[in-house]
Coordinates of C-alpha atoms and ligand atoms in Angstrom, one line a residue:
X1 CA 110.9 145.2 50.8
X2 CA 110.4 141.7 49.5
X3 CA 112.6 139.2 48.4
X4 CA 112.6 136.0 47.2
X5 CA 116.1 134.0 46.6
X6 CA 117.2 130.5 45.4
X7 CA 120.0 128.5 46.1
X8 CA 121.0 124.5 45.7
X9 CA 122.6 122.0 48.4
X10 CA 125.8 120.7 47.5
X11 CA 127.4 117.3 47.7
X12 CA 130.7 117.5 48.8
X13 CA 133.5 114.9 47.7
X14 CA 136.1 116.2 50.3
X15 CA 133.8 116.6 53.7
X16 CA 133.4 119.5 56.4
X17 CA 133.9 117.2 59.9
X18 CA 134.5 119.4 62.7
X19 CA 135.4 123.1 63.4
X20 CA 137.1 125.6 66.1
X21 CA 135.8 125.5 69.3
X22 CA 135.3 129.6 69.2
X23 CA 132.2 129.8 67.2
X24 CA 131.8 130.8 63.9
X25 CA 131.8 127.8 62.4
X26 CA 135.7 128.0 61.3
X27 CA 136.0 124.8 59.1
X28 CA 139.6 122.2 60.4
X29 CA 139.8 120.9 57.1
X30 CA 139.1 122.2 53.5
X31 CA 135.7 120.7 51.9
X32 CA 135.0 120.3 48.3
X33 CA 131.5 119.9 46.8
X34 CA 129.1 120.2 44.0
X35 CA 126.1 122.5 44.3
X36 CA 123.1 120.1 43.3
X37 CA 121.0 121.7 40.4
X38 CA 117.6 120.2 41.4
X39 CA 117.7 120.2 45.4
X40 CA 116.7 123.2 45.7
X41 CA 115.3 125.8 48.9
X42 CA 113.2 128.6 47.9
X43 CA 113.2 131.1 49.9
X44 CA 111.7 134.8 50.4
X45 CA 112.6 137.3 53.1
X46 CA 110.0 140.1 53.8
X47 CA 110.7 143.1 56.3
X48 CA 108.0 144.3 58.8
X49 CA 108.2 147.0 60.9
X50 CA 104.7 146.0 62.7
X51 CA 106.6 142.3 64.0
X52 CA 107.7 142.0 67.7
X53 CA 109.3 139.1 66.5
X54 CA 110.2 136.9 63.4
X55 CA 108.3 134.9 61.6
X56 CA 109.7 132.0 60.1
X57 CA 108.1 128.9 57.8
X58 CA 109.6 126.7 57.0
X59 CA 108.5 123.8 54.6
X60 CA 104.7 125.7 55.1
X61 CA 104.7 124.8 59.0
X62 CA 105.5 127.5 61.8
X63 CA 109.4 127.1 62.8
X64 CA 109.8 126.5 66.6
X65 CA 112.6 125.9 68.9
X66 CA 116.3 125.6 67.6
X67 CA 115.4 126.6 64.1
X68 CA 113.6 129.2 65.3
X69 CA 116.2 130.4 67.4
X70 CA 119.3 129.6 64.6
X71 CA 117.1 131.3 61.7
X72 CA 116.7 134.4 63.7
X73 CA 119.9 134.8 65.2
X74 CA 121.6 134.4 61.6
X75 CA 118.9 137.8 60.9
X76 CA 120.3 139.2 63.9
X77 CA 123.4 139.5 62.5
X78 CA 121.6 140.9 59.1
X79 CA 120.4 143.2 61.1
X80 CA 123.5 143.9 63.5
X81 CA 125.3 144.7 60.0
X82 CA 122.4 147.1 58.4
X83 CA 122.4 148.8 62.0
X84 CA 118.4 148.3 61.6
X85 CA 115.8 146.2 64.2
X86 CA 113.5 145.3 61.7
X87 CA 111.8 141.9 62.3
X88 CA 111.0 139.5 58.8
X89 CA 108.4 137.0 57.7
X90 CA 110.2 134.4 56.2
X91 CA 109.0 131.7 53.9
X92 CA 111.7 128.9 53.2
X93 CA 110.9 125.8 51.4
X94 CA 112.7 122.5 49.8
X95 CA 112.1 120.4 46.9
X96 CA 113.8 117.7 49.2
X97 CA 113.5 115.8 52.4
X98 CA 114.9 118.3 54.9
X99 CA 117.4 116.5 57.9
X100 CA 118.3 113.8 55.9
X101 CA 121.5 113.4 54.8
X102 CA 120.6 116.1 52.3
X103 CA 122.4 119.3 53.0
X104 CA 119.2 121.7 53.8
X105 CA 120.9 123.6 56.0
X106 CA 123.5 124.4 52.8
X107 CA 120.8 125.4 50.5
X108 CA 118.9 127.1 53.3
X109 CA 121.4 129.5 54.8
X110 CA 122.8 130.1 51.1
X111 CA 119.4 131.4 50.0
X112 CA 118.9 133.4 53.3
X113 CA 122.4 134.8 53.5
X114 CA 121.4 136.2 49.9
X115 CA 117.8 137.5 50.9
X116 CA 118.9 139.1 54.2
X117 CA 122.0 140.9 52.4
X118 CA 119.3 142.0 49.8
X119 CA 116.7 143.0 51.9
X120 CA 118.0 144.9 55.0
X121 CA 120.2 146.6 52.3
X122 CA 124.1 145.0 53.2
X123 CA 125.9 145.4 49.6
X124 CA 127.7 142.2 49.9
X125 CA 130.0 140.2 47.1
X126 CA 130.2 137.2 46.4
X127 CA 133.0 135.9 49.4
X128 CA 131.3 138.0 51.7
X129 CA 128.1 136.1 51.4
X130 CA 129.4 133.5 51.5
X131 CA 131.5 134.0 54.7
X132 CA 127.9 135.3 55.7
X133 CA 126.1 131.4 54.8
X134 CA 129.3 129.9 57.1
X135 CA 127.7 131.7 59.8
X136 CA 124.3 129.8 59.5
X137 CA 125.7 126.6 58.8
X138 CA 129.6 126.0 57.5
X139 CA 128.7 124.1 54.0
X140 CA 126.1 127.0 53.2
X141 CA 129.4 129.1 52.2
X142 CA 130.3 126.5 49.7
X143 CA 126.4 126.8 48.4
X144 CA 127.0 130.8 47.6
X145 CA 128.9 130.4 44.8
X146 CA 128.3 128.3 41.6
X147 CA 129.2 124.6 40.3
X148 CA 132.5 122.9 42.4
X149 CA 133.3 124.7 45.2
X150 CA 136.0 124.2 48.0
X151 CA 135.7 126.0 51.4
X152 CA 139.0 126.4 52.6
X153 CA 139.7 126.1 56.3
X154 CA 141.0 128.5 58.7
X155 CA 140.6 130.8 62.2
X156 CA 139.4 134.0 60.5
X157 CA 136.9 135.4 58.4
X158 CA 139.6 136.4 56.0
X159 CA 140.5 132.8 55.4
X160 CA 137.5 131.1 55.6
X161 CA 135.3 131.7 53.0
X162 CA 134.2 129.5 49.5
X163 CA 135.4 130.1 46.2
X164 CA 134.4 128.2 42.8
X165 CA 136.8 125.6 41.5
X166 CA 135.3 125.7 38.3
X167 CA 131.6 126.2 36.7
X168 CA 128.8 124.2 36.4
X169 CA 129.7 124.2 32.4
X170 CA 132.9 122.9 33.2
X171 CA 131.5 118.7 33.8
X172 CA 127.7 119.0 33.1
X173 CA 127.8 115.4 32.1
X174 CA 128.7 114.8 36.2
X175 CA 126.0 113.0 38.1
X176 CA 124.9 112.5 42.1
X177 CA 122.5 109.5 41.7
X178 CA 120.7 110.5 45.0
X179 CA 119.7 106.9 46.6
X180 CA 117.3 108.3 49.5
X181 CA 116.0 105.2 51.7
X182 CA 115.2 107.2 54.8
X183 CA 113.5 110.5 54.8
X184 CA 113.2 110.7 58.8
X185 CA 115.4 113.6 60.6
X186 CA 118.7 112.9 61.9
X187 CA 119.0 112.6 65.3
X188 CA 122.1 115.0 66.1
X189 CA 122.2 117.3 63.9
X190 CA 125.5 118.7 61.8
X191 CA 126.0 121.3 63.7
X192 CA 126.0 119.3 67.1
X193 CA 128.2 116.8 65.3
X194 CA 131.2 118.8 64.7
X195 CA 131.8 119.6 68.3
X196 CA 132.4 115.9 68.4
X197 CA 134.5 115.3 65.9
X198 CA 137.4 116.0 68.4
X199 CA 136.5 113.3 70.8
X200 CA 137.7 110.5 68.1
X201 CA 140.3 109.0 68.5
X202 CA 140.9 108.9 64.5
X203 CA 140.2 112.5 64.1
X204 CA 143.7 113.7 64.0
X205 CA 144.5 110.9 61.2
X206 CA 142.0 112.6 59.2
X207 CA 142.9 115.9 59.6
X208 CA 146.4 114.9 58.6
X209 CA 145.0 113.0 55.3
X210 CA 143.4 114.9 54.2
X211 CA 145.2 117.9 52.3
X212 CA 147.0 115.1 50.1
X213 CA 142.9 113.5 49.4
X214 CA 141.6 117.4 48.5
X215 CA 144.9 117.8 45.9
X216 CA 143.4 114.7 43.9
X217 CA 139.9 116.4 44.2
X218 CA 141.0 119.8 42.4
X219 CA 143.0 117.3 39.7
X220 CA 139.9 115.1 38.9
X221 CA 137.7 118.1 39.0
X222 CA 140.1 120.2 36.5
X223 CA 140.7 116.7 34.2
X224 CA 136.9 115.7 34.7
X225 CA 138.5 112.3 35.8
X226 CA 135.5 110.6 37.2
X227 CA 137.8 107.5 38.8
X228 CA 140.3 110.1 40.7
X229 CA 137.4 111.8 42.1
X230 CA 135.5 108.8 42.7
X231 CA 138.1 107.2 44.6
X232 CA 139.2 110.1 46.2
X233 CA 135.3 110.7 47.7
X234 CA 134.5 106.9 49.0
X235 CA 138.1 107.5 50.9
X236 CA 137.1 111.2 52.3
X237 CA 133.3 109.5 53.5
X238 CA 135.0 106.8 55.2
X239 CA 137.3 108.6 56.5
X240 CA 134.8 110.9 57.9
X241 CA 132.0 108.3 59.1
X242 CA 135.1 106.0 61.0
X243 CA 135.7 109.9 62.7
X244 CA 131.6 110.1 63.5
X245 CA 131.9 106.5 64.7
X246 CA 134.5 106.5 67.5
X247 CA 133.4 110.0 68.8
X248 CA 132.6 109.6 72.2
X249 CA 129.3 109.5 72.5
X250 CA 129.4 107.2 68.8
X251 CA 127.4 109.0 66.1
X252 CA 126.5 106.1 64.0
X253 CA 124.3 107.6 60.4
X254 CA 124.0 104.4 58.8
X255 CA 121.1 102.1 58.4
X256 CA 121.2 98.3 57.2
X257 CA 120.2 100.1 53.9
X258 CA 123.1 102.4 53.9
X259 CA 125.6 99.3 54.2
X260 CA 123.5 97.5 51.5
X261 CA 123.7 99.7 49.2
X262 CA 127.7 100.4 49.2
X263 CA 128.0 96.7 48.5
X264 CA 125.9 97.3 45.7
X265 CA 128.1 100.0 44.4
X266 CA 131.1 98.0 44.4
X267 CA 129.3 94.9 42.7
X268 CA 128.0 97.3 40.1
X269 CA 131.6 98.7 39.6
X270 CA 132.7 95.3 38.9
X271 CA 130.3 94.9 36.3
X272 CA 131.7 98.1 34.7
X273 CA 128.6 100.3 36.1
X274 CA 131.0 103.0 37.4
X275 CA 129.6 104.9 40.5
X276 CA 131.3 106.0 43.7
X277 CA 129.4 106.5 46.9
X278 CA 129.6 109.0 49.8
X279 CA 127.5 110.1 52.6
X280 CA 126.5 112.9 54.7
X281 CA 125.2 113.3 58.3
X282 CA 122.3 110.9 57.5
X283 CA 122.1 107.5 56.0
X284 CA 120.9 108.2 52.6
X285 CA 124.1 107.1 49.6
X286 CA 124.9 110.2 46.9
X287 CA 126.6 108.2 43.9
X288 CA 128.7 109.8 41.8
X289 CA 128.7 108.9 38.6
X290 CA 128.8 110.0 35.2
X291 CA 125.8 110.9 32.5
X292 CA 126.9 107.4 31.0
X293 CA 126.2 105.3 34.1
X294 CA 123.4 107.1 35.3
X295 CA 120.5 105.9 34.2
X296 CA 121.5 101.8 35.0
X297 CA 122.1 103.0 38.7
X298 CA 118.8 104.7 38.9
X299 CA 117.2 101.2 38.3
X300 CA 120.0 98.7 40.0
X301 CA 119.2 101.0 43.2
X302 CA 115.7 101.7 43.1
X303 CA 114.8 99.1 45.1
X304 CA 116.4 100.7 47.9
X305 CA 114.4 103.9 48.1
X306 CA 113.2 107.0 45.8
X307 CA 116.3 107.9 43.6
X308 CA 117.1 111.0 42.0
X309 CA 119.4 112.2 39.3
X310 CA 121.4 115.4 39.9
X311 CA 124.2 117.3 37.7
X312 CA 126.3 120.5 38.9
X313 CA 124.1 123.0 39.8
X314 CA 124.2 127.3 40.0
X315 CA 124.9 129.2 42.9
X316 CA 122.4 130.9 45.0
X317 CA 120.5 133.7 43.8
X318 CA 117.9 136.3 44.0
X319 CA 115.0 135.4 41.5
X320 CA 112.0 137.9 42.3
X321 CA 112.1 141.4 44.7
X322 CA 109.5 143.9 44.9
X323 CA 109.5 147.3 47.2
Ligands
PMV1 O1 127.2 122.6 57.3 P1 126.9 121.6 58.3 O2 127.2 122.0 59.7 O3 125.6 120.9 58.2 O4 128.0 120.4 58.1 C1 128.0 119.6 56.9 C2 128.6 118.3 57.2 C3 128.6 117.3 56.1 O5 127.4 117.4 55.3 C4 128.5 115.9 56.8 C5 129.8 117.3 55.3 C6 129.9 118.4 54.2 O6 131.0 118.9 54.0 O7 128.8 118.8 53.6

């Protein structure tokens, strides 16, 4: 069995900072994103019952250590489900940087959840794949489904999972103006991150902020109200990054570049160029904007690094299998 599966990283406007201590990557706070129609992980899943162990590829170079380890015990659990031992080759590649700020770990998990279900033969829907992505990496959930998203936040399974807000149909003139002025990896990772989220002193001001921030998210998204949703998303990285900052140790993603180019944001809004930053793990700047606007931020920030223009984008899926 051989499959091969698709699915885009998201942008999220309301962020995923920190989880429950038990594992299982049970979200504190509900996130809201966009999937991002042209960042995009490829990925195909092929059982063989020769293989003492996995073998995993990822961006054409041999996976070693944690991702190994991560990307096999996600298949363990494939393969705890199916009841099978079956090891996988498995070929996973971006059309992105991977570890920078741009959710890889979203796309990837969302096109493996959807390969693994497929090929060891688990007949999963749509909110069980994605409570199956959570597993590999919390914002892959909100990647299993298609256009805006929210995973809501919660201490089981039940709860826990991502459901569509609306389709990619419903704003396709939404952009992510994609400023990306470092492509090196992150030095902790997301997934190391949350654990620290807990140590900040500002973390519980968030956590209490935030369900009145996400209600403005679902308005703007329903009224495609690009100012509500802009706001609302500066506010939520902020938020977040001030959280990242006084963890103890500090986890500081910004560059020189990063802090340049949200002053450039707000100058361009001034001159009626209307885009609204935010920021992952990493120190590259998404800018939300409209179809209008797009095109002038491309070239007021492409002195800042490569720049690319993304609308609402599908959710993950499988494109080719063969038996
Ligand atoms: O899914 P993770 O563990 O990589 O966490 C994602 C964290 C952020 O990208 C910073 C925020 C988000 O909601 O996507």
């Amino acid at each position: 069995m051989r499959v091969t599966t698709r699915a885009c990283a998201n942008i999220a406007f309301i962020k995923y900072w920190g989880n429950r201590p038990e594992g299982g990557n049970f979200p504190l706070n509900p996130s809201i994103s966009m999937n991002l129609a042209d960042c995009l992980t490829t990925t195909t899943l092929q059982l063989e019952s020769s293989l003492k162990e996995d073998s995993i590829v990822i961006n054409g170079t041999p996976a070693a250590g944690k991702a190994a380890l991560r990307t096999s015990k996600f298949l363990d659990e494939a393969r705890h489900r199916a009841g099978v031992s079956t090891k996988a080759i498995l070929h996973s590649s971006n059309n992105f940087p991977t570890g920078s700020g741009i959710a890889s770990s979203a796309s990837g998990f969302a096109a493996l959840a959807v390969a693994a279900a497929r090929a060891y033969g688990i007949n999963l829907g749509t909110d069980d794949l994605s409570r199956l992505a959570r597993l590999g990496s919390g914002s892959a959930a909100r990647s299993v489904p298609a256009g805006f998203v929210e995973l809501a936040e919660g201490r089981a399974n039940e709860q826990a999972v991502a459901r569509q807000l609306a389709p990619e149909t419903h704003w396709p003139e939404l952009r992510d103006v994609i400023v990306i002025c470092s492509t090196s990896e992150k030095a902790i990772s997301s997934a190391d991150g949350h654990h620290l989220a807990h140590s900040s002193e500002m973390y519980p001001a968030r956590l209490a902020a935030v369900p009145e921030r996400a209600e403005r998210v679902r308005a703007a998204i329903k009224d495609r109200d690009l100012k509500t949703l802009g706001e609302a998303s500066e506010e939520d990285a902020l938020s977040m990054h001030a959280v990242m900052m006084t963890s103890i140790p500090p986890l500081l993603y910004w560059t020189a570049r990063t802090v340049e180019i949200i002053h450039k944001v707000w100058e361009l809004r001034k001159k009626g160029i209307m885009g609204y930053f935010t920021i992952d793990a990493g120190p590259n700047v998404h800018v939300i904007t409209t179809e209008e606007f797009a095109q002038s931020l491309q070239k007021a920030l492409s002195s800042f690094g490569e720049v690319r223009v993304d609308r609402p984008g599908p959710g993950a899926a499988i494109i080719e299998e063969s038996t």
